[in-house]
Amino acid sequence: MPFSEIFNMALRNIRANMLRAILTLLIIAFGIMALVGILTAIDAIAYSLNDNFSGLGANSFSINRKWEEVHSNKRGRRQKVAEPISFDQAQEFKDRFVYPAKVSVSFWANNLSTIKYADKKTNPNIGLVGINENYFDAKGLEIEYGRGFSRTEIDDGQAKCVLGRELVRILFNDQPDKALDQVISVNGERYRVIGVLKKKGAAMGSSNDRAVYAPIINIKGRYGTNDTDYDIMVSVYNSVDIETAKAEATGLFRQIRGLRPGEDEDFEIFASDSLIAILKENTTTLRLATVAIGLMTLLGAAIGLMNIMLVSVTERTREIRIYKALG
């Protein structure tokens, strides 16, 4: 039988069973669409989670005082409580750490500040943070309006500040452009607004949107004491180098803290790459589950398709025999 006649016969059969042909196409289309849609959705979820974790500093690690008691000599006969990380130690680390990275030195002065502008003021539950010029980059915070601090403004301890987004809503009717270059009162002290942060939300028990950020020298002079514990965060340029950077930071900070060989470290390093590892592990499990669901969807579609094909063949068995008999 010529190919053209076979093709025409197939078209006539499709027209005669148009509903059945449409259902067959829909089964194939929806089966493939479901699988692709599920895989696309899980990729979007993974990307979103990874982006959120990156905002917490996926390529960063922090150096914190160790709160439990540590051994003070090789044999461990004496123990002591780790001393706070002083400003001089934090600043020395920043100056001496030559690895390709940015070092942030900061401290959270309090969570009981009151901010005033004109006839408006906040409740006394606003955070006040002293920072250096690298803080926003290390923390993954973005300036939405205005700018961050320069090195000169940090070193001089100038009375300037950057506001969290929630404070702009309260004090400036949610108009961040009107907040720039205005003078506000922070616990009775005057600060000029030079920037507004992009909305970030709460993390680790504190809200970046309800905080005022000022040069660390300025805040240290007003709120710092001998017992103030300063925070150090290191943000490396390439996330694959984070382990090497952590090793160098550990060795350098041991020298700065005056620890002898054999003494336990009285500080600890926390890296958010552990969070990324948890994310990847959970994402892999989630991906496997969605692939299984997608395969079950395809199996259901295949069963429906085979059922239609079986019905079609059964109905046309006599017709096929006639065609074969006629040759």
mmCIF file of C-alpha atoms in Angstrom:
data_model
loop_
_atom_site.group_PDB
_atom_site.id
_atom_site.type_symbol
_atom_site.label_atom_id
_atom_site.label_comp_id
_atom_site.label_asym_id
_atom_site.label_seq_id
_atom_site.Cartn_x
_atom_site.Cartn_y
_atom_site.Cartn_z
ATOM 1 C CA MET A 1 0.000 0.000 0.000
ATOM 2 C CA PRO A 2 1.447 3.401 -0.966
ATOM 3 C CA PHE A 3 2.562 5.687 1.860
ATOM 4 C CA SER A 4 0.202 8.468 0.729
ATOM 5 C CA GLU A 5 -2.782 6.125 1.050
ATOM 6 C CA ILE A 6 -1.651 5.033 4.532
ATOM 7 C CA PHE A 7 -1.306 8.700 5.557
ATOM 8 C CA ASN A 8 -4.749 9.606 4.199
ATOM 9 C CA MET A 9 -6.264 6.610 5.984
ATOM 10 C CA ALA A 10 -4.707 7.737 9.249
ATOM 11 C CA LEU A 11 -6.127 11.265 8.813
ATOM 12 C CA ARG A 12 -9.615 9.875 8.092
ATOM 13 C CA ASN A 13 -9.467 7.786 11.248
ATOM 14 C CA ILE A 14 -8.348 10.762 13.321
ATOM 15 C CA ARG A 15 -11.266 12.838 11.977
ATOM 16 C CA ALA A 16 -13.671 9.989 12.669
ATOM 17 C CA ASN A 17 -12.429 9.738 16.277
ATOM 18 C CA MET A 18 -11.654 13.416 16.952
ATOM 19 C CA LEU A 19 -12.586 13.338 20.652
ATOM 20 C CA ARG A 20 -10.432 10.285 21.251
ATOM 21 C CA ALA A 21 -7.476 11.919 19.439
ATOM 22 C CA ILE A 22 -7.839 15.131 21.476
ATOM 23 C CA LEU A 23 -7.966 13.187 24.751
ATOM 24 C CA THR A 24 -4.829 11.279 23.759
ATOM 25 C CA LEU A 25 -2.955 14.516 23.023
ATOM 26 C CA LEU A 26 -4.158 16.055 26.303
ATOM 27 C CA ILE A 27 -2.989 13.051 28.303
ATOM 28 C CA ILE A 28 0.496 13.276 26.796
ATOM 29 C CA ALA A 29 0.658 17.075 27.133
ATOM 30 C CA PHE A 30 -0.578 17.225 30.730
ATOM 31 C CA GLY A 31 1.662 14.356 31.815
ATOM 32 C CA ILE A 32 4.799 16.047 30.486
ATOM 33 C CA MET A 33 3.636 19.472 31.734
ATOM 34 C CA ALA A 34 3.077 18.109 35.245
ATOM 35 C CA LEU A 35 6.567 16.615 35.423
ATOM 36 C CA VAL A 36 8.281 19.714 34.029
ATOM 37 C CA GLY A 37 6.177 21.966 36.256
ATOM 38 C CA ILE A 38 7.063 20.047 39.403
ATOM 39 C CA LEU A 39 10.784 20.073 38.610
ATOM 40 C CA THR A 40 10.647 23.792 37.771
ATOM 41 C CA ALA A 41 8.828 24.544 41.016
ATOM 42 C CA ILE A 42 11.388 22.701 43.138
ATOM 43 C CA ASP A 43 14.226 24.516 41.372
ATOM 44 C CA ALA A 44 12.508 27.844 42.086
ATOM 45 C CA ILE A 45 12.075 26.909 45.757
ATOM 46 C CA ALA A 46 15.724 25.893 46.027
ATOM 47 C CA TYR A 47 16.862 29.129 44.391
ATOM 48 C CA SER A 48 14.684 31.213 46.689
ATOM 49 C CA LEU A 49 15.949 29.436 49.811
ATOM 50 C CA ASN A 50 19.539 29.718 48.645
ATOM 51 C CA ASP A 51 19.072 33.436 47.994
ATOM 52 C CA ASN A 52 17.598 33.945 51.468
ATOM 53 C CA PHE A 53 20.452 32.040 53.101
ATOM 54 C CA SER A 54 22.939 34.048 51.061
ATOM 55 C CA GLY A 55 21.396 37.118 52.608
ATOM 56 C CA LEU A 56 22.456 35.743 55.951
ATOM 57 C CA GLY A 57 26.014 35.467 54.698
ATOM 58 C CA ALA A 58 26.606 32.231 52.823
ATOM 59 C CA ASN A 59 30.225 33.257 52.235
ATOM 60 C CA SER A 60 30.747 34.675 55.724
ATOM 61 C CA PHE A 61 31.742 33.496 59.159
ATOM 62 C CA SER A 62 31.724 35.171 62.542
ATOM 63 C CA ILE A 63 34.142 35.088 65.470
ATOM 64 C CA ASN A 64 32.464 35.078 68.854
ATOM 65 C CA ARG A 65 33.481 34.774 72.456
ATOM 66 C CA LYS A 66 33.147 31.235 73.819
ATOM 67 C CA TRP A 67 30.721 31.308 76.708
ATOM 68 C CA GLU A 68 31.571 28.023 78.408
ATOM 69 C CA GLU A 69 34.698 27.556 80.518
ATOM 70 C CA VAL A 70 37.935 26.683 78.705
ATOM 71 C CA HIS A 71 41.180 25.037 79.843
ATOM 72 C CA SER A 72 43.905 27.537 80.605
ATOM 73 C CA ASN A 73 46.908 25.192 80.281
ATOM 74 C CA LYS A 74 47.960 21.984 78.535
ATOM 75 C CA ARG A 75 46.908 19.619 81.313
ATOM 76 C CA GLY A 76 43.578 21.271 81.820
ATOM 77 C CA ARG A 77 43.993 21.611 85.584
ATOM 78 C CA ARG A 78 42.666 25.158 85.641
ATOM 79 C CA GLN A 79 39.664 26.601 83.898
ATOM 80 C CA LYS A 80 38.582 30.125 83.157
ATOM 81 C CA VAL A 81 35.651 31.915 81.570
ATOM 82 C CA ALA A 82 36.492 33.417 78.176
ATOM 83 C CA GLU A 83 36.898 37.171 78.247
ATOM 84 C CA PRO A 84 34.819 39.383 75.952
ATOM 85 C CA ILE A 85 36.284 40.318 72.582
ATOM 86 C CA SER A 86 37.491 43.876 73.123
ATOM 87 C CA PHE A 87 37.384 46.656 70.558
ATOM 88 C CA ASP A 88 41.186 46.730 70.319
ATOM 89 C CA GLN A 89 41.317 42.992 69.631
ATOM 90 C CA ALA A 90 38.591 43.217 66.994
ATOM 91 C CA GLN A 91 40.238 46.203 65.348
ATOM 92 C CA GLU A 92 43.663 44.534 65.384
ATOM 93 C CA PHE A 93 42.186 41.484 63.709
ATOM 94 C CA LYS A 94 40.617 43.694 61.032
ATOM 95 C CA ASP A 95 43.947 45.444 60.377
ATOM 96 C CA ARG A 96 46.059 42.270 60.318
ATOM 97 C CA PHE A 97 43.766 39.879 58.442
ATOM 98 C CA VAL A 98 45.187 40.117 54.921
ATOM 99 C CA TYR A 99 43.115 37.350 53.322
ATOM 100 C CA PRO A 100 40.936 38.536 50.365
ATOM 101 C CA ALA A 101 37.901 39.360 52.463
ATOM 102 C CA LYS A 102 36.008 42.146 54.201
ATOM 103 C CA VAL A 103 36.066 42.290 57.993
ATOM 104 C CA SER A 104 33.169 43.808 59.899
ATOM 105 C CA VAL A 105 33.466 44.971 63.518
ATOM 106 C CA SER A 106 30.236 45.853 65.316
ATOM 107 C CA PHE A 107 28.284 45.673 68.529
ATOM 108 C CA TRP A 108 24.589 45.883 69.353
ATOM 109 C CA ALA A 109 24.396 48.688 71.888
ATOM 110 C CA ASN A 110 20.810 48.069 73.032
ATOM 111 C CA ASN A 111 17.258 47.243 72.015
ATOM 112 C CA LEU A 112 15.677 49.976 74.129
ATOM 113 C CA SER A 113 16.262 53.084 72.042
ATOM 114 C CA THR A 114 13.654 55.737 71.262
ATOM 115 C CA ILE A 115 13.877 57.565 67.942
ATOM 116 C CA LYS A 116 12.258 60.986 67.415
ATOM 117 C CA TYR A 117 11.701 63.188 64.398
ATOM 118 C CA ALA A 118 9.616 66.362 64.603
ATOM 119 C CA ASP A 119 6.426 65.381 66.479
ATOM 120 C CA LYS A 120 6.777 61.647 65.845
ATOM 121 C CA LYS A 121 8.608 59.091 67.930
ATOM 122 C CA THR A 122 8.923 55.333 68.233
ATOM 123 C CA ASN A 123 8.343 53.029 71.154
ATOM 124 C CA PRO A 124 11.464 52.406 73.298
ATOM 125 C CA ASN A 125 12.207 49.087 71.593
ATOM 126 C CA ILE A 126 14.461 50.088 68.693
ATOM 127 C CA GLY A 127 17.905 48.543 68.211
ATOM 128 C CA LEU A 128 21.009 50.707 68.118
ATOM 129 C CA VAL A 129 24.026 49.196 66.377
ATOM 130 C CA GLY A 130 27.591 50.457 66.073
ATOM 131 C CA ILE A 131 29.196 49.306 62.825
ATOM 132 C CA ASN A 132 32.158 49.852 60.517
ATOM 133 C CA GLU A 133 32.203 50.411 56.765
ATOM 134 C CA ASN A 134 32.073 46.668 55.924
ATOM 135 C CA TYR A 135 29.068 45.722 58.055
ATOM 136 C CA PHE A 136 26.347 45.929 55.416
ATOM 137 C CA ASP A 137 28.334 43.883 52.880
ATOM 138 C CA ALA A 138 29.190 41.208 55.426
ATOM 139 C CA LYS A 139 25.592 40.956 56.665
ATOM 140 C CA GLY A 140 24.067 40.958 53.184
ATOM 141 C CA LEU A 141 22.103 44.172 53.816
ATOM 142 C CA GLU A 142 21.406 46.513 50.905
ATOM 143 C CA ILE A 143 21.067 50.292 50.859
ATOM 144 C CA GLU A 144 17.792 51.227 49.146
ATOM 145 C CA TYR A 145 18.128 55.006 49.353
ATOM 146 C CA GLY A 146 21.167 57.152 50.046
ATOM 147 C CA ARG A 147 24.494 55.503 50.903
ATOM 148 C CA GLY A 148 26.452 53.688 53.569
ATOM 149 C CA PHE A 149 29.320 54.962 55.709
ATOM 150 C CA SER A 150 32.735 55.931 54.391
ATOM 151 C CA ARG A 151 35.943 54.925 56.172
ATOM 152 C CA THR A 152 36.478 58.557 57.241
ATOM 153 C CA GLU A 153 33.019 58.784 58.807
ATOM 154 C CA ILE A 154 33.673 55.579 60.743
ATOM 155 C CA ASP A 155 37.127 56.606 61.969
ATOM 156 C CA ASP A 156 35.923 60.080 62.982
ATOM 157 C CA GLY A 157 32.827 58.722 64.705
ATOM 158 C CA GLN A 158 30.595 61.235 62.949
ATOM 159 C CA ALA A 159 27.005 61.623 64.142
ATOM 160 C CA LYS A 160 25.407 60.079 61.061
ATOM 161 C CA CYS A 161 23.140 57.071 60.755
ATOM 162 C CA VAL A 162 21.416 54.613 58.429
ATOM 163 C CA LEU A 163 17.807 53.689 59.217
ATOM 164 C CA GLY A 164 15.970 50.403 58.963
ATOM 165 C CA ARG A 165 12.932 50.411 56.671
ATOM 166 C CA GLU A 166 10.360 50.102 59.457
ATOM 167 C CA LEU A 167 11.607 53.313 61.097
ATOM 168 C CA VAL A 168 11.050 55.207 57.859
ATOM 169 C CA ARG A 169 7.439 54.026 57.874
ATOM 170 C CA ILE A 170 6.940 55.267 61.421
ATOM 171 C CA LEU A 171 8.809 58.573 61.263
ATOM 172 C CA PHE A 172 8.562 59.636 57.620
ATOM 173 C CA ASN A 173 5.207 58.184 56.470
ATOM 174 C CA ASP A 174 6.976 55.437 54.503
ATOM 175 C CA GLN A 175 8.724 57.989 52.256
ATOM 176 C CA PRO A 176 12.423 57.083 52.384
ATOM 177 C CA ASP A 177 13.473 59.878 50.017
ATOM 178 C CA LYS A 178 12.237 62.418 52.583
ATOM 179 C CA ALA A 179 14.296 60.795 55.346
ATOM 180 C CA LEU A 180 17.632 61.534 53.693
ATOM 181 C CA ASP A 181 19.658 64.392 55.200
ATOM 182 C CA GLN A 182 17.152 64.832 58.036
ATOM 183 C CA VAL A 183 18.286 65.102 61.661
ATOM 184 C CA ILE A 184 16.722 62.626 64.084
ATOM 185 C CA SER A 185 17.094 62.146 67.832
ATOM 186 C CA VAL A 186 18.350 58.789 69.107
ATOM 187 C CA ASN A 187 18.007 58.649 72.903
ATOM 188 C CA GLY A 188 18.451 62.423 72.985
ATOM 189 C CA GLU A 189 21.502 62.419 70.650
ATOM 190 C CA ARG A 190 21.233 64.045 67.205
ATOM 191 C CA TYR A 191 22.138 62.054 64.083
ATOM 192 C CA ARG A 192 21.885 62.954 60.409
ATOM 193 C CA VAL A 193 20.294 60.305 58.164
ATOM 194 C CA ILE A 194 22.471 59.384 55.166
ATOM 195 C CA GLY A 195 20.829 56.129 54.056
ATOM 196 C CA VAL A 196 17.852 53.788 54.293
ATOM 197 C CA LEU A 197 18.131 50.011 54.191
ATOM 198 C CA LYS A 198 16.061 47.791 51.931
ATOM 199 C CA LYS A 199 13.394 45.850 53.816
ATOM 200 C CA LYS A 200 14.905 42.656 55.222
ATOM 201 C CA GLY A 201 12.717 41.316 58.001
ATOM 202 C CA ALA A 202 13.607 39.631 61.269
ATOM 203 C CA ALA A 203 16.392 37.053 61.618
ATOM 204 C CA MET A 204 18.022 35.320 64.583
ATOM 205 C CA GLY A 205 15.720 37.068 67.053
ATOM 206 C CA SER A 206 16.424 40.634 65.879
ATOM 207 C CA SER A 207 14.935 42.856 63.198
ATOM 208 C CA ASN A 208 17.169 44.766 60.829
ATOM 209 C CA ASP A 209 14.190 46.933 59.864
ATOM 210 C CA ARG A 210 13.771 48.251 63.412
ATOM 211 C CA ALA A 211 17.327 49.394 64.032
ATOM 212 C CA VAL A 212 19.517 52.462 63.694
ATOM 213 C CA TYR A 213 23.089 51.985 62.457
ATOM 214 C CA ALA A 214 25.810 54.480 63.363
ATOM 215 C CA PRO A 215 29.654 54.553 63.244
ATOM 216 C CA ILE A 216 31.101 52.174 65.815
ATOM 217 C CA ILE A 217 33.467 54.807 67.244
ATOM 218 C CA ASN A 218 30.494 57.062 67.960
ATOM 219 C CA ILE A 219 28.421 54.316 69.621
ATOM 220 C CA LYS A 220 31.438 52.942 71.486
ATOM 221 C CA GLY A 221 32.062 56.327 73.073
ATOM 222 C CA ARG A 222 28.494 56.530 74.358
ATOM 223 C CA TYR A 223 27.607 52.939 75.197
ATOM 224 C CA GLY A 224 30.824 50.936 75.287
ATOM 225 C CA THR A 225 32.282 49.603 78.553
ATOM 226 C CA ASN A 226 35.216 47.398 79.516
ATOM 227 C CA ASP A 227 32.857 44.411 79.393
ATOM 228 C CA THR A 228 31.439 45.161 75.943
ATOM 229 C CA ASP A 229 31.693 42.139 73.648
ATOM 230 C CA TYR A 230 32.336 43.128 70.031
ATOM 231 C CA ASP A 231 31.255 41.057 67.049
ATOM 232 C CA ILE A 232 33.591 40.150 64.198
ATOM 233 C CA MET A 233 32.306 38.937 60.845
ATOM 234 C CA VAL A 234 34.481 37.998 57.865
ATOM 235 C CA SER A 235 33.023 37.928 54.354
ATOM 236 C CA VAL A 236 35.312 36.232 51.812
ATOM 237 C CA TYR A 237 35.125 37.187 48.139
ATOM 238 C CA ASN A 238 34.963 33.569 46.977
ATOM 239 C CA SER A 239 32.860 31.123 48.962
ATOM 240 C CA VAL A 240 35.127 28.175 48.016
ATOM 241 C CA ASP A 241 37.922 29.792 50.050
ATOM 242 C CA ILE A 242 35.947 29.955 53.279
ATOM 243 C CA GLU A 243 37.656 26.983 54.946
ATOM 244 C CA THR A 244 41.122 28.402 54.248
ATOM 245 C CA ALA A 245 40.006 31.796 55.515
ATOM 246 C CA LYS A 246 38.635 30.222 58.709
ATOM 247 C CA ALA A 247 41.944 28.460 59.345
ATOM 248 C CA GLU A 248 43.932 31.673 58.881
ATOM 249 C CA ALA A 249 41.488 33.611 61.046
ATOM 250 C CA THR A 250 41.793 31.033 63.833
ATOM 251 C CA GLY A 251 45.587 31.217 63.858
ATOM 252 C CA LEU A 252 45.646 35.012 63.785
ATOM 253 C CA PHE A 253 43.034 35.445 66.494
ATOM 254 C CA ARG A 254 44.832 33.002 68.778
ATOM 255 C CA GLN A 255 47.850 35.312 68.573
ATOM 256 C CA ILE A 256 45.725 38.379 69.245
ATOM 257 C CA ARG A 257 44.066 36.738 72.254
ATOM 258 C CA GLY A 258 47.493 35.734 73.597
ATOM 259 C CA LEU A 259 46.793 31.993 73.705
ATOM 260 C CA ARG A 260 49.788 29.729 74.285
ATOM 261 C CA PRO A 261 50.295 26.439 72.403
ATOM 262 C CA GLY A 262 48.133 23.767 73.987
ATOM 263 C CA GLU A 263 45.577 26.174 75.386
ATOM 264 C CA ASP A 264 41.988 25.755 74.306
ATOM 265 C CA GLU A 265 40.567 28.470 72.118
ATOM 266 C CA ASP A 266 38.437 30.908 74.099
ATOM 267 C CA PHE A 267 36.507 31.905 70.994
ATOM 268 C CA GLU A 268 34.499 30.050 68.380
ATOM 269 C CA ILE A 269 33.930 30.458 64.679
ATOM 270 C CA PHE A 270 30.476 30.016 63.243
ATOM 271 C CA ALA A 271 30.016 29.771 59.491
ATOM 272 C CA SER A 272 26.640 29.802 57.775
ATOM 273 C CA ASP A 273 27.934 27.303 55.216
ATOM 274 C CA SER A 274 26.555 24.685 57.609
ATOM 275 C CA LEU A 275 23.120 26.147 56.902
ATOM 276 C CA ILE A 276 23.789 25.858 53.189
ATOM 277 C CA ALA A 277 24.754 22.193 53.649
ATOM 278 C CA ILE A 278 21.459 21.559 55.439
ATOM 279 C CA LEU A 279 19.637 23.373 52.657
ATOM 280 C CA LYS A 280 21.291 21.271 49.956
ATOM 281 C CA GLU A 281 20.542 18.034 51.811
ATOM 282 C CA ASN A 282 16.879 18.910 52.273
ATOM 283 C CA THR A 283 16.603 20.145 48.690
ATOM 284 C CA THR A 284 17.959 16.831 47.387
ATOM 285 C CA THR A 285 15.382 14.908 49.418
ATOM 286 C CA LEU A 286 12.632 17.209 48.226
ATOM 287 C CA ARG A 287 13.761 16.847 44.610
ATOM 288 C CA LEU A 288 13.684 13.036 44.840
ATOM 289 C CA ALA A 289 10.193 13.166 46.302
ATOM 290 C CA THR A 290 8.920 15.451 43.550
ATOM 291 C CA VAL A 291 10.512 13.287 40.849
ATOM 292 C CA ALA A 292 8.699 10.277 42.323
ATOM 293 C CA ILE A 293 5.411 12.200 42.259
ATOM 294 C CA GLY A 294 6.107 13.272 38.678
ATOM 295 C CA LEU A 295 6.806 9.709 37.610
ATOM 296 C CA MET A 296 3.553 8.556 39.194
ATOM 297 C CA THR A 297 1.765 11.287 37.264
ATOM 298 C CA LEU A 298 3.364 10.097 34.043
ATOM 299 C CA LEU A 299 2.444 6.496 34.902
ATOM 300 C CA GLY A 300 -1.184 7.493 35.326
ATOM 301 C CA ALA A 301 -1.104 9.325 32.009
ATOM 302 C CA ALA A 302 0.532 6.317 30.325
ATOM 303 C CA ILE A 303 -2.147 3.967 31.677
ATOM 304 C CA GLY A 304 -4.866 6.240 30.311
ATOM 305 C CA LEU A 305 -3.110 6.445 26.955
ATOM 306 C CA MET A 306 -2.680 2.668 26.761
ATOM 307 C CA ASN A 307 -6.358 2.221 27.598
ATOM 308 C CA ILE A 308 -7.382 4.452 24.689
ATOM 309 C CA MET A 309 -4.986 2.638 22.360
ATOM 310 C CA LEU A 310 -6.314 -0.758 23.467
ATOM 311 C CA VAL A 311 -9.903 0.322 22.844
ATOM 312 C CA SER A 312 -8.955 1.686 19.420
ATOM 313 C CA VAL A 313 -7.174 -1.513 18.400
ATOM 314 C CA THR A 314 -9.997 -3.722 19.710
ATOM 315 C CA GLU A 315 -12.617 -1.750 17.800
ATOM 316 C CA ARG A 316 -10.620 -1.893 14.592
ATOM 317 C CA THR A 317 -9.598 -5.561 14.708
ATOM 318 C CA ARG A 318 -12.278 -6.578 12.190
ATOM 319 C CA GLU A 319 -11.430 -3.610 9.949
ATOM 320 C CA ILE A 320 -7.750 -4.533 9.992
ATOM 321 C CA ARG A 321 -8.527 -8.155 9.048
ATOM 322 C CA ILE A 322 -10.601 -6.972 6.070
ATOM 323 C CA TYR A 323 -7.751 -4.746 4.906
ATOM 324 C CA LYS A 324 -5.305 -7.644 5.195
ATOM 325 C CA ALA A 325 -7.654 -9.960 3.266
ATOM 326 C CA LEU A 326 -8.000 -7.455 0.454
ATOM 327 C CA GLY A 327 -4.234 -6.966 0.421
#
